[in-house]
Backbone as a printed PyTorch tensor [residue, N CA C, xyz], in Angstrom:
tensor([[[114.6100, 223.1610, 118.8390],
         [115.8430, 223.7060, 119.3860],
         [116.5980, 224.4950, 118.3220]],

        [[117.2110, 225.6100, 118.7590],
         [117.9510, 226.4740, 117.8570],
         [119.4530, 226.1680, 117.9060]],

        [[120.1820, 226.8310, 117.0110],
         [121.6280, 226.6840, 116.9600],
         [122.2650, 227.5290, 118.0510]],

        [[122.9040, 226.8910, 119.0120],
         [123.5600, 227.5760, 120.1160],
         [124.6210, 228.5540, 119.6040]],

        [[125.3150, 228.1570, 118.5650],
         [126.4880, 228.9170, 118.1250],
         [126.1220, 230.1430, 117.2940]],

        [[124.8730, 230.2550, 116.9120],
         [124.4250, 231.4730, 116.2350],
         [124.4630, 232.6770, 117.1670]],

        [[124.2520, 232.4310, 118.4550],
         [124.1190, 233.5240, 119.4050],
         [125.2570, 233.6030, 120.4180]],

        [[125.8590, 232.4710, 120.7600],
         [126.7220, 232.4380, 121.9220],
         [128.1980, 232.2050, 121.6520]],

        [[128.5660, 231.8970, 120.4450],
         [129.9840, 231.5960, 120.2320],
         [130.3630, 231.8230, 118.7780]],

        [[131.6200, 232.1140, 118.5820],
         [132.1970, 232.2030, 117.2470],
         [133.5720, 231.5580, 117.3230]],

        [[134.0850, 231.0810, 116.2020],
         [135.4220, 230.4760, 116.2470],
         [136.4540, 231.4640, 116.7830]],

        [[137.2990, 231.0010, 117.6900],
         [138.3430, 231.8610, 118.2190],
         [139.5530, 231.7500, 117.3070]],

        [[140.0060, 232.8940, 116.8120],
         [141.0930, 232.8950, 115.8390],
         [142.4010, 232.4370, 116.4710]],

        [[142.5740, 232.6990, 117.7520],
         [143.8070, 232.3140, 118.4450],
         [143.7160, 230.8390, 118.8300]],

        [[144.5690, 230.0340, 118.2530],
         [144.5190, 228.5830, 118.4900],
         [144.9180, 228.1890, 119.9050]],

        [[145.4600, 229.1370, 120.6770],
         [145.8560, 228.7940, 122.0450],
         [144.6460, 228.5900, 122.9540]],

        [[143.4840, 229.1090, 122.5560],
         [142.2670, 228.9350, 123.3280],
         [142.0210, 230.0530, 124.3180]],

        [[140.7950, 230.0830, 124.8500],
         [140.4000, 231.1260, 125.7990],
         [140.4220, 230.5700, 127.2290]],

        [[140.8560, 231.4070, 128.1560],
         [140.9830, 230.9820, 129.5520],
         [139.6130, 230.8910, 130.2280]],

        [[139.3950, 229.8130, 130.9540],
         [138.1840, 229.5940, 131.7460],
         [138.5750, 228.9360, 133.0660]],

        [[137.7000, 229.0720, 134.0320],
         [137.7830, 228.2730, 135.2590],
         [136.6400, 227.2710, 135.2220]],

        [[136.9730, 225.9980, 135.3080],
         [135.9770, 224.9240, 135.2830],
         [136.0200, 224.1480, 136.6000]],

        [[134.8880, 223.5500, 136.9340],
         [134.8390, 222.4630, 137.9130],
         [134.4930, 221.2020, 137.1360]],

        [[135.0900, 220.0920, 137.5230],
         [134.9160, 218.8600, 136.7640],
         [134.0860, 217.8530, 137.5540]],

        [[133.0850, 217.2600, 136.9220],
         [132.2800, 216.2460, 137.6020],
         [133.0830, 214.9840, 137.8580]],

        [[132.6830, 214.2340, 138.8830],
         [133.3860, 213.0070, 139.2270],
         [133.1290, 211.9190, 138.1870]],

        [[134.0020, 210.9260, 138.1680],
         [133.8190, 209.8030, 137.2550],
         [132.5230, 209.0620, 137.5300]],

        [[132.1710, 208.9100, 138.8090],
         [130.9480, 208.1770, 139.1520],
         [129.7060, 208.9390, 138.7020]],

        [[129.7300, 210.2570, 138.8160],
         [128.6130, 211.0690, 138.3430],
         [128.4640, 210.9250, 136.8320]],

        [[129.5780, 211.0370, 136.1230],
         [129.5370, 210.9180, 134.6570],
         [129.0460, 209.5360, 134.2240]],

        [[129.4590, 208.5050, 134.9510],
         [129.0290, 207.1510, 134.6160],
         [127.5190, 207.0060, 134.8030]],

        [[126.9860, 207.6370, 135.8400],
         [125.5490, 207.5160, 136.1020],
         [124.7110, 208.2390, 135.0620]],

        [[125.1770, 209.4070, 134.6040],
         [124.3870, 210.1750, 133.6330],
         [124.6750, 209.7750, 132.1900]],

        [[125.5800, 208.8360, 131.9860],
         [125.9690, 208.4270, 130.6350],
         [124.7750, 208.0200, 129.7640]],

        [[123.7740, 207.2990, 130.2850],
         [122.6270, 206.9680, 129.4220],
         [121.9350, 208.1990, 128.8360]],

        [[121.8360, 209.2650, 129.6200],
         [121.2520, 210.5020, 129.0840],
         [122.1370, 211.0810, 127.9900]],

        [[123.4240, 211.1710, 128.2650],
         [124.3390, 211.7490, 127.2760],
         [124.3500, 210.9140, 126.0070]],

        [[124.4280, 209.6010, 126.1620],
         [124.4950, 208.7060, 125.0200],
         [123.2230, 208.7640, 124.1790]],

        [[122.0770, 209.0170, 124.8200],
         [120.8030, 209.0360, 124.0880],
         [120.7330, 210.1950, 123.0870]],

        [[121.6290, 211.1720, 123.2140],
         [121.5900, 212.3580, 122.3670],
         [122.5190, 212.2500, 121.1580]],

        [[123.2010, 211.1210, 120.9980],
         [124.2880, 211.0450, 120.0150],
         [123.7910, 210.9750, 118.5720]],

        [[122.6000, 210.4740, 118.3290],
         [122.1630, 210.2610, 116.9450],
         [121.0210, 211.1910, 116.5300]],

        [[120.8830, 212.3180, 117.2230],
         [119.8190, 213.2700, 116.8990],
         [120.3840, 214.3550, 115.9860]],

        [[119.8580, 214.4510, 114.8080],
         [120.3350, 215.4450, 113.8490],
         [120.1340, 216.8540, 114.3910]],

        [[121.1820, 217.6780, 114.2880],
         [121.0970, 219.0500, 114.7540],
         [121.4630, 219.2230, 116.2150]],

        [[121.9450, 218.1410, 116.8420],
         [122.3260, 218.1950, 118.2550],
         [123.7380, 217.6490, 118.4100]],

        [[124.6080, 218.4080, 119.0570],
         [126.0020, 218.0070, 119.2380],
         [126.2110, 217.5140, 120.6540]],

        [[126.2420, 216.1980, 120.8120],
         [126.5260, 215.5800, 122.1070],
         [127.9670, 215.9080, 122.5010]],

        [[128.1800, 216.2930, 123.7630],
         [129.5180, 216.6320, 124.2330],
         [130.2530, 215.3790, 124.7140]],

        [[131.5010, 215.1960, 124.3030],
         [132.2550, 214.0140, 124.7440],
         [132.3530, 213.9610, 126.2590]],

        [[132.3470, 212.7580, 126.7890],
         [132.3800, 212.5630, 128.2360],
         [133.5850, 213.2440, 128.8690]],

        [[134.7280, 213.1870, 128.2080],
         [135.9550, 213.7270, 128.8030],
         [135.9530, 215.2590, 128.8760]],

        [[134.9840, 215.8950, 128.2020],
         [134.9230, 217.3440, 128.2340],
         [133.7260, 217.8890, 128.9960]],

        [[132.9970, 217.0400, 129.6990],
         [131.9020, 217.5220, 130.5270],
         [132.4720, 218.3690, 131.6650]],

        [[131.8010, 219.4510, 131.9950],
         [132.3350, 220.3940, 132.9690],
         [131.2370, 221.3140, 133.5000]],

        [[131.5720, 222.0490, 134.5410],
         [130.7540, 223.1500, 135.0310],
         [131.5860, 224.4200, 134.8680]],

        [[131.0930, 225.3720, 134.1350],
         [131.8110, 226.6400, 133.9970],
         [131.6170, 227.4660, 135.2640]],

        [[132.7190, 227.8170, 135.8860],
         [132.6780, 228.6870, 137.0540],
         [132.8640, 230.1390, 136.6340]],

        [[133.8090, 230.3610, 135.7140],
         [134.0790, 231.7220, 135.2660],
         [134.8020, 231.7000, 133.9230]],

        [[134.3590, 232.5290, 133.0270],
         [135.0420, 232.7450, 131.7470],
         [135.8870, 234.0080, 131.8620]],

        [[137.0930, 233.9480, 131.3340],
         [137.9650, 235.1250, 131.3500],
         [138.0580, 235.7200, 129.9420]],

        [[138.2310, 237.0340, 129.8480],
         [138.2540, 237.6900, 128.5340],
         [139.6380, 237.6860, 127.8930]],

        [[140.3710, 236.5820, 128.0670],
         [141.7380, 236.5230, 127.5600],
         [141.9940, 235.1970, 126.8610]],

        [[142.8050, 235.2700, 125.8200],
         [143.3190, 234.0680, 125.1940],
         [144.6070, 233.6660, 125.9280]],

        [[144.9050, 232.3790, 125.9030],
         [146.0750, 231.8830, 126.6260],
         [147.3370, 232.5890, 126.1830]],

        [[147.5160, 232.7770, 124.8860],
         [148.7520, 233.3900, 124.3990],
         [148.9570, 234.8050, 124.9280]],

        [[147.8490, 235.5080, 125.2580],
         [147.9630, 236.8770, 125.7550],
         [148.3860, 236.9450, 127.2130]],

        [[148.1350, 235.8610, 127.9660],
         [148.3720, 235.9000, 129.4090],
         [149.2390, 234.7370, 129.8890]],

        [[149.9640, 234.1290, 128.9890],
         [150.7330, 232.9430, 129.3440],
         [151.7050, 233.2070, 130.5060]],

        [[152.2970, 234.3850, 130.5360],
         [153.2890, 234.6920, 131.5690],
         [152.6560, 234.9320, 132.9340]],

        [[151.3220, 235.0750, 132.9760],
         [150.6470, 235.3770, 134.2530],
         [149.8360, 234.2000, 134.7790]],

        [[149.9520, 233.0550, 134.1330],
         [149.1690, 231.8920, 134.5500],
         [149.5090, 231.4670, 135.9770]],

        [[150.7820, 231.3820, 136.3070],
         [151.1690, 230.9480, 137.6500],
         [150.6670, 231.9290, 138.7040]],

        [[150.7460, 233.2170, 138.4160],
         [150.2540, 234.2250, 139.3610],
         [148.7500, 234.1050, 139.5560]],

        [[148.0320, 233.8080, 138.4720],
         [146.5850, 233.6580, 138.5660],
         [146.2200, 232.4520, 139.4270]],

        [[146.8960, 231.3370, 139.2160],
         [146.6150, 230.1380, 140.0100],
         [146.8910, 230.3980, 141.4950]],

        [[147.9990, 231.0620, 141.7880],
         [148.3210, 231.3540, 143.1930],
         [147.2790, 232.2770, 143.8130]],

        [[146.8200, 233.2560, 143.0550],
         [145.8560, 234.2160, 143.5940],
         [144.5220, 233.5510, 143.9060]],

        [[144.0570, 232.6890, 143.0140],
         [142.7900, 231.9880, 143.2750],
         [142.9790, 230.9810, 144.3930]],

        [[144.1320, 230.3170, 144.4320],
         [144.3890, 229.3540, 145.5100],
         [144.3440, 230.0370, 146.8720]],

        [[144.8400, 231.2610, 146.9500],
         [144.8370, 231.9640, 148.2380],
         [143.4130, 232.1960, 148.7230]],

        [[142.4780, 232.3680, 147.8050],
         [141.0620, 232.5110, 148.1740],
         [140.4670, 231.1580, 148.5450]],

        [[140.8350, 230.1120, 147.8410],
         [140.2840, 228.7820, 148.1100],
         [140.8570, 228.1600, 149.3840]],

        [[141.9710, 228.6990, 149.8630],
         [142.4960, 228.2450, 151.1400],
         [141.5560, 228.5970, 152.2890]],

        [[140.5640, 229.4450, 152.0100],
         [139.6370, 229.8950, 153.0400],
         [138.2510, 229.2670, 152.9300]],

        [[138.0270, 228.3980, 151.9610],
         [136.6850, 227.8280, 151.7870],
         [136.7350, 226.3050, 151.7420]],

        [[135.5980, 225.6940, 152.0580],
         [135.4810, 224.2380, 152.0740],
         [134.8600, 223.7310, 150.7800]],

        [[134.9760, 222.4410, 150.5660],
         [134.3300, 221.8200, 149.4020],
         [132.8250, 221.9520, 149.5320]],

        [[132.1140, 221.8300, 148.4090],
         [130.6670, 221.9810, 148.4010],
         [130.0220, 220.7860, 147.7010]],

        [[128.7640, 220.5200, 148.0500],
         [127.9770, 219.5100, 147.3800],
         [126.9500, 220.1820, 146.4760]],

        [[126.8000, 219.6530, 145.2720],
         [125.7890, 220.1340, 144.3280],
         [124.8440, 218.9980, 144.0010]],

        [[123.5620, 219.2500, 144.1510],
         [122.5340, 218.2640, 143.8470],
         [121.8850, 218.5990, 142.5110]],

        [[121.9210, 217.6500, 141.5840],
         [121.4200, 217.8900, 140.2290],
         [120.0380, 217.2740, 140.0270]],

        [[119.3000, 217.8850, 139.0970],
         [117.9980, 217.3730, 138.6960],
         [118.1550, 216.6070, 137.3770]],

        [[117.0490, 216.1350, 136.8610],
         [117.0600, 215.4610, 135.5570],
         [117.2980, 216.4970, 134.4610]],

        [[117.6570, 216.0760, 133.2450],
         [118.0200, 217.0320, 132.1970],
         [116.8870, 217.9980, 131.8410]],

        [[117.3050, 219.2070, 131.4800],
         [116.3880, 220.2550, 131.0320],
         [116.6930, 220.5820, 129.5820]],

        [[115.6500, 220.6500, 128.7660],
         [115.8140, 221.0440, 127.3620],
         [115.6000, 222.5560, 127.2690]],

        [[116.6560, 223.2640, 126.9240],
         [116.5690, 224.7090, 126.7320],
         [116.3580, 225.0070, 125.2580]],

        [[116.3410, 226.2790, 124.8980],
         [116.0720, 226.6150, 123.4930],
         [117.2710, 226.3730, 122.5780]],

        [[118.4630, 226.0600, 123.1770],
         [119.6450, 225.8420, 122.3430],
         [120.5940, 224.7770, 122.8990]],

        [[120.1830, 224.0760, 123.9470],
         [121.0690, 223.0890, 124.5640],
         [120.2750, 222.1870, 125.4960]],

        [[120.9390, 221.1110, 125.9330],
         [120.3800, 220.2060, 126.9250],
         [121.3320, 220.2030, 128.1110]],

        [[120.8260, 220.5170, 129.2930],
         [121.6960, 220.6860, 130.4490],
         [121.1600, 219.9340, 131.6620]],

        [[122.0730, 219.6540, 132.5680],
         [121.7420, 219.2080, 133.9150],
         [121.9980, 220.3960, 134.8450]],

        [[120.9720, 220.8370, 135.5480],
         [121.1110, 221.9970, 136.4270],
         [121.1340, 221.5500, 137.8800]],

        [[121.9920, 222.2010, 138.6480],
         [122.0610, 221.9200, 140.0830],
         [121.1360, 222.8740, 140.8340]],

        [[120.7150, 222.4280, 142.0050],
         [119.9790, 223.3320, 142.8880],
         [120.8790, 224.5180, 143.2050]],

        [[120.3190, 225.7210, 143.1320],
         [121.1160, 226.9110, 143.3610],
         [121.2630, 227.1530, 144.8680]],

        [[122.4950, 227.2410, 145.3290],
         [122.7830, 227.4020, 146.7490],
         [123.7940, 228.5170, 146.9590]],

        [[123.8580, 228.9910, 148.1960],
         [124.8370, 230.0300, 148.5350],
         [126.2600, 229.4970, 148.4410]],

        [[126.4280, 228.1830, 148.6050],
         [127.7800, 227.6140, 148.5260],
         [128.3670, 227.7520, 147.1290]],

        [[127.5370, 227.6440, 146.0780],
         [128.0240, 227.8510, 144.7180],
         [128.4570, 229.2980, 144.5310]],

        [[127.7000, 230.2290, 145.1190],
         [128.0760, 231.6400, 145.0460],
         [129.4050, 231.8840, 145.7600]],

        [[129.6210, 231.1790, 146.8570],
         [130.9160, 231.2820, 147.5540],
         [132.0440, 230.8380, 146.6440]],

        [[131.8200, 229.7750, 145.9050],
         [132.8060, 229.2830, 144.9360],
         [133.1210, 230.3420, 143.8860]],

        [[132.0780, 230.8620, 143.2520],
         [132.2750, 231.8300, 142.1670],
         [132.8700, 233.1360, 142.7020]],

        [[132.4540, 233.5480, 143.8910],
         [133.0110, 234.7790, 144.4690],
         [134.5040, 234.6420, 144.7410]],

        [[134.9070, 233.4660, 145.2470],
         [136.3350, 233.2570, 145.5360],
         [137.1520, 233.3050, 144.2550]],

        [[136.6270, 232.6970, 143.1910],
         [137.3300, 232.7370, 141.9060],
         [137.4660, 234.1670, 141.4060]],

        [[136.3910, 234.9110, 141.4760],
         [136.4110, 236.2810, 140.9570],
         [137.3520, 237.1790, 141.7770]],

        [[137.4080, 236.9550, 143.0770],
         [138.3500, 237.7290, 143.8930],
         [139.7860, 237.4380, 143.4870]],

        [[140.0840, 236.1610, 143.2260],
         [141.4290, 235.7960, 142.8060],
         [141.7900, 236.3990, 141.4560]],

        [[140.8510, 236.3560, 140.5260],
         [141.0920, 236.9350, 139.2050],
         [141.3580, 238.4380, 139.3200]],

        [[140.5510, 239.1100, 140.1440],
         [140.6940, 240.5720, 140.2910],
         [142.0510, 240.9480, 140.8790]],

        [[142.6300, 240.0730, 141.7080],
         [143.9540, 240.3570, 142.2710],
         [145.0140, 240.4800, 141.1830]],

        [[144.8210, 239.7330, 140.1050],
         [145.8280, 239.6910, 139.0440],
         [145.4800, 240.6360, 137.9010]],

        [[144.2180, 240.6530, 137.5010],
         [143.8150, 241.3920, 136.2980],
         [142.9140, 242.5900, 136.5870]],

        [[142.5720, 242.8090, 137.8460],
         [141.6760, 243.9060, 138.1590],
         [140.2660, 243.6550, 137.6340]],

        [[139.4750, 244.7120, 137.5500],
         [138.0930, 244.5750, 137.0970],
         [138.0100, 244.1260, 135.6480]],

        [[139.0380, 244.3790, 134.8580],
         [139.0290, 243.9470, 133.4530],
         [138.8910, 242.4340, 133.3470]],

        [[139.4420, 241.7110, 134.3140],
         [139.3760, 240.2480, 134.2790],
         [137.9890, 239.7090, 134.5920]],

        [[137.0990, 240.5900, 135.0840],
         [135.7460, 240.1690, 135.4490],
         [134.7160, 240.6300, 134.4280]],

        [[135.1640, 240.7620, 133.2020],
         [134.2770, 241.2400, 132.1210],
         [133.0180, 240.3650, 132.0040]],

        [[133.1910, 239.0480, 132.1370],
         [132.0540, 238.1220, 132.0490],
         [131.4980, 237.8400, 133.4370]],

        [[130.1790, 237.8530, 133.5450],
         [129.5190, 237.4470, 134.7710],
         [129.5610, 235.9170, 134.8860]],

        [[129.3920, 235.3730, 136.0940],
         [129.2540, 233.9180, 136.2150],
         [128.0640, 233.4340, 135.3990]],

        [[128.0310, 232.1680, 134.9990],
         [126.9530, 231.6620, 134.1440],
         [125.5680, 231.9650, 134.7080]],

        [[124.6950, 232.5000, 133.8530],
         [123.3460, 232.8760, 134.2870],
         [122.5470, 231.6750, 134.7680]],

        [[122.8550, 230.4880, 134.2430],
         [122.1370, 229.2650, 134.6440],
         [122.5880, 228.7510, 136.0000]],

        [[123.6240, 229.3450, 136.5630],
         [124.1830, 228.8000, 137.7890],
         [124.9910, 227.5500, 137.4830]],

        [[125.1350, 226.6940, 138.4740],
         [125.9140, 225.4620, 138.2930],
         [125.1650, 224.5060, 137.3690]],

        [[125.8150, 224.1030, 136.2840],
         [125.1690, 223.1990, 135.3290],
         [126.2110, 222.4680, 134.5010]],

        [[125.8040, 221.3380, 133.9690],
         [126.6070, 220.5440, 133.0500],
         [125.8410, 220.4520, 131.7370]],

        [[126.4690, 220.8480, 130.6420],
         [125.8170, 220.7800, 129.3380],
         [126.1070, 219.4340, 128.6830]],

        [[125.0320, 218.7250, 128.3340],
         [125.1660, 217.4270, 127.6780],
         [125.2660, 217.5510, 126.1740]],

        [[124.6190, 218.5710, 125.6020],
         [124.6130, 218.7320, 124.1430],
         [124.2240, 220.1600, 123.7980]],

        [[124.7390, 220.6160, 122.6490],
         [124.3890, 221.9250, 122.1120],
         [123.6440, 221.7580, 120.7950]],

        [[122.6810, 222.6350, 120.5610],
         [122.0260, 222.6540, 119.2660],
         [122.9480, 223.2240, 118.2190]],

        [[123.0020, 222.5800, 117.0550],
         [123.8080, 223.0860, 115.9390],
         [122.9540, 223.4900, 114.7410]],

        [[121.6740, 223.1430, 114.7960],
         [120.6960, 223.5720, 113.8020],
         [119.3140, 223.2800, 114.3880]],

        [[118.2860, 223.6820, 113.6800],
         [116.9330, 223.4180, 114.1660],
         [116.7290, 221.9100, 114.3510]],

        [[116.2310, 221.5190, 115.5280],
         [115.8970, 220.1160, 115.7490],
         [114.6860, 220.0180, 116.6790]],

        [[114.0890, 218.8520, 116.7220],
         [112.8050, 218.6540, 117.3690],
         [112.9630, 218.3420, 118.8540]],

        [[112.4020, 219.2000, 119.7080],
         [112.4910, 218.9960, 121.1540],
         [111.7840, 217.7140, 121.5930]],

        [[110.6980, 217.3570, 120.9140],
         [109.9520, 216.1540, 121.3010],
         [110.8050, 214.9000, 121.1290]],

        [[111.6080, 214.8800, 120.0780],
         [112.5020, 213.7340, 119.8610],
         [113.5330, 213.6490, 120.9750]],

        [[114.0730, 214.7870, 121.3580],
         [115.0580, 214.8190, 122.4420],
         [114.4200, 214.3140, 123.7330]],

        [[113.2350, 214.8120, 124.0400],
         [112.5510, 214.4240, 125.2770],
         [112.2600, 212.9250, 125.2960]],

        [[111.8330, 212.3780, 124.1650],
         [111.5340, 210.9610, 124.0840],
         [112.7780, 210.1170, 124.3340]],

        [[113.8870, 210.5060, 123.6970],
         [115.1410, 209.7550, 123.8460],
         [115.6160, 209.7660, 125.2950]],

        [[115.5450, 210.9270, 125.9320],
         [116.0170, 211.0170, 127.3050],
         [115.0710, 210.3060, 128.2740]],

        [[113.7890, 210.3180, 127.9830],
         [112.8330, 209.5940, 128.8240],
         [113.1320, 208.0970, 128.8050]],

        [[113.4440, 207.5900, 127.6280],
         [113.7940, 206.1760, 127.5100],
         [115.0970, 205.8830, 128.2700]],

        [[116.0560, 206.8110, 128.1760],
         [117.3420, 206.6110, 128.8420],
         [117.2310, 206.7010, 130.3540]],

        [[116.2200, 207.4180, 130.8480],
         [116.0690, 207.6170, 132.2920],
         [115.9270, 206.3120, 133.0540]],

        [[115.4230, 205.2900, 132.3910],
         [115.2500, 204.0010, 133.0500],
         [116.5920, 203.3650, 133.4200]],

        [[117.6750, 203.8320, 132.7850],
         [118.9980, 203.2700, 133.0440],
         [119.8190, 204.1290, 134.0210]],

        [[119.2300, 205.2150, 134.5030],
         [119.9340, 206.1540, 135.3700],
         [119.4690, 205.9750, 136.8140]],

        [[120.4050, 205.9810, 137.7450],
         [120.0510, 205.9470, 139.1740],
         [119.6000, 207.3370, 139.5990]],

        [[118.3920, 207.4490, 140.1500],
         [117.8220, 208.7500, 140.4750],
         [117.9290, 209.0930, 141.9570]],

        [[118.4690, 208.1850, 142.7750],
         [118.6530, 208.5250, 144.1750],
         [119.5950, 209.7220, 144.3010]],

        [[119.3940, 210.5300, 145.3270],
         [120.1280, 211.7720, 145.4690],
         [121.6380, 211.5850, 145.3670]],

        [[122.1580, 210.5300, 146.0120],
         [123.6080, 210.3770, 146.0420],
         [124.2100, 210.1110, 144.6690]],

        [[123.3920, 209.6430, 143.7250],
         [123.9060, 209.3560, 142.3890],
         [123.8320, 210.5680, 141.4610]],

        [[123.1230, 211.6050, 141.9010],
         [123.0380, 212.8360, 141.1070],
         [123.6550, 214.0010, 141.8800]],

        [[124.6400, 213.6770, 142.6950],
         [125.3110, 214.6800, 143.5140],
         [126.7930, 214.7170, 143.1440]],

        [[127.3560, 215.9260, 143.1560],
         [128.7920, 216.1020, 142.9540],
         [129.3550, 216.8410, 144.1580]],

        [[130.4530, 216.3200, 144.7000],
         [131.2150, 217.0540, 145.7020],
         [132.3640, 217.7560, 144.9930]],

        [[132.3940, 219.0710, 145.0830],
         [133.4450, 219.8440, 144.4330],
         [134.4630, 220.2860, 145.4820]],

        [[135.6620, 219.7430, 145.3540],
         [136.7440, 220.1100, 146.2710],
         [137.8780, 220.8140, 145.5300]],

        [[137.7150, 221.0120, 144.2270],
         [138.7560, 221.6660, 143.4440],
         [138.1530, 222.2480, 142.1670]],

        [[138.9200, 223.1200, 141.5440],
         [138.5880, 223.6670, 140.2370],
         [139.8540, 223.6270, 139.3950]],

        [[139.7020, 223.8450, 138.1080],
         [140.8620, 223.8500, 137.2160],
         [140.8410, 225.0910, 136.3280]],

        [[142.0150, 225.6260, 136.1120],
         [142.1900, 226.6550, 135.0940],
         [142.4540, 225.9380, 133.7860]],

        [[141.6910, 226.2770, 132.7530],
         [141.7990, 225.5780, 131.4720],
         [141.8780, 226.5900, 130.3340]],

        [[142.3550, 226.1020, 129.2190],
         [142.2280, 226.8560, 127.9840],
         [141.2510, 226.0920, 127.0890]],

        [[140.2670, 226.8190, 126.5640],
         [139.1320, 226.1960, 125.8970],
         [139.1730, 226.4540, 124.3930]],

        [[138.8480, 225.4130, 123.6500],
         [138.7650, 225.4930, 122.1940],
         [137.3370, 225.1630, 121.7690]],

        [[136.8610, 225.8130, 120.7320],
         [135.5220, 225.5280, 120.2320],
         [135.6040, 225.1540, 118.7630]],

        [[134.9460, 224.0620, 118.4160],
         [134.8080, 223.6180, 117.0290],
         [133.3440, 223.8040, 116.6580]],

        [[133.0410, 224.9110, 116.0200],
         [131.6520, 225.2340, 115.7120],
         [131.0440, 224.2080, 114.7620]],

        [[131.8370, 223.6860, 113.8480],
         [131.3240, 222.7160, 112.8720],
         [130.8130, 221.4500, 113.5620]],

        [[131.5700, 220.9540, 114.5390],
         [131.1450, 219.7380, 115.2470],
         [130.2880, 220.0680, 116.4660]],

        [[130.3240, 221.3320, 116.9020],
         [129.5390, 221.7390, 118.0660],
         [130.1400, 221.3130, 119.3880]],

        [[131.4510, 221.1430, 119.4330],
         [132.0990, 220.6030, 120.6380],
         [133.0680, 221.6300, 121.2260]],

        [[132.9840, 221.7780, 122.5570],
         [133.9760, 222.5210, 123.3120],
         [134.9640, 221.5160, 123.9220]],

        [[136.2420, 221.7380, 123.6920],
         [137.2780, 220.9160, 124.2960],
         [138.1660, 221.8170, 125.1500]],

        [[138.9830, 221.2240, 126.0020],
         [139.8340, 222.0390, 126.8630],
         [141.0750, 221.2810, 127.2740]],

        [[142.0690, 222.0640, 127.7080],
         [143.3150, 221.5300, 128.2490],
         [143.5400, 222.1580, 129.6280]],

        [[143.9350, 221.3410, 130.5780],
         [144.1720, 221.8300, 131.9400],
         [145.5040, 222.5650, 132.0160]],

        [[145.4790, 223.6880, 132.7290],
         [146.6940, 224.4630, 132.9670],
         [147.1240, 224.4150, 134.4250]],

        [[146.1900, 224.1370, 135.3190],
         [146.5130, 224.0910, 136.7480],
         [145.2700, 223.8100, 137.5600]],

        [[145.4820, 223.3330, 138.7950],
         [144.3800, 222.9800, 139.6780],
         [144.4400, 223.7970, 140.9500]],

        [[143.2610, 224.1540, 141.4510],
         [143.1300, 224.8980, 142.7000],
         [142.2350, 224.0540, 143.6190]],

        [[142.6270, 223.8750, 144.8690],
         [141.8980, 223.0000, 145.7690],
         [141.3580, 223.7790, 146.9800]],

        [[140.2260, 223.3000, 147.4980],
         [139.6580, 223.8460, 148.7150],
         [140.5110, 223.4220, 149.9120]],

        [[140.3110, 224.1020, 151.0440],
         [141.1340, 223.7760, 152.2220],
         [140.8000, 222.3900, 152.7580]],

        [[139.5630, 221.8990, 152.5000],
         [139.2060, 220.5530, 152.9160],
         [137.9300, 220.1260, 152.1990]]])
């Protein structure tokens, strides 16, 4: 595994953080996958993500919080107006996948996830125009990242640890499913040294049902 931060991130100079739209997994989902997450904690070169910061990225915005602080309320209202027209969605996840720079849980790709991302992007465009859509939705689709690579490390060791942890995870569909009925606007901070993304909630947007 390679260092994720060599290619995908650099320290953000603005301490206010960068604006993102996240969906948050349920407590029961996080509890079920905890053995997988915990199995990654002692592997050199791999940064396990804290449970409280697990998330699904719906959309990244090209703005720091300090640059758009006065428009946060307008942004939340604009996205909410789009979410007033859509229902909650279910996402079914598979077992962890080892990528070349991270370990993720990927959901089955469905049109309902696209409906989610489209609604967010329409709301953003109402406030910031096309400039606010500089970033495309995540290429992996709906996913939860359990750990990021921070230096070269052995994929076989990761696979072995997660295989052992799998015996403690419930694999029935209902235990690897998330119902998403809301999203949150957050400001995100990255600590490249520790390999951890943290965030603070700025507001919540809910589906009509």
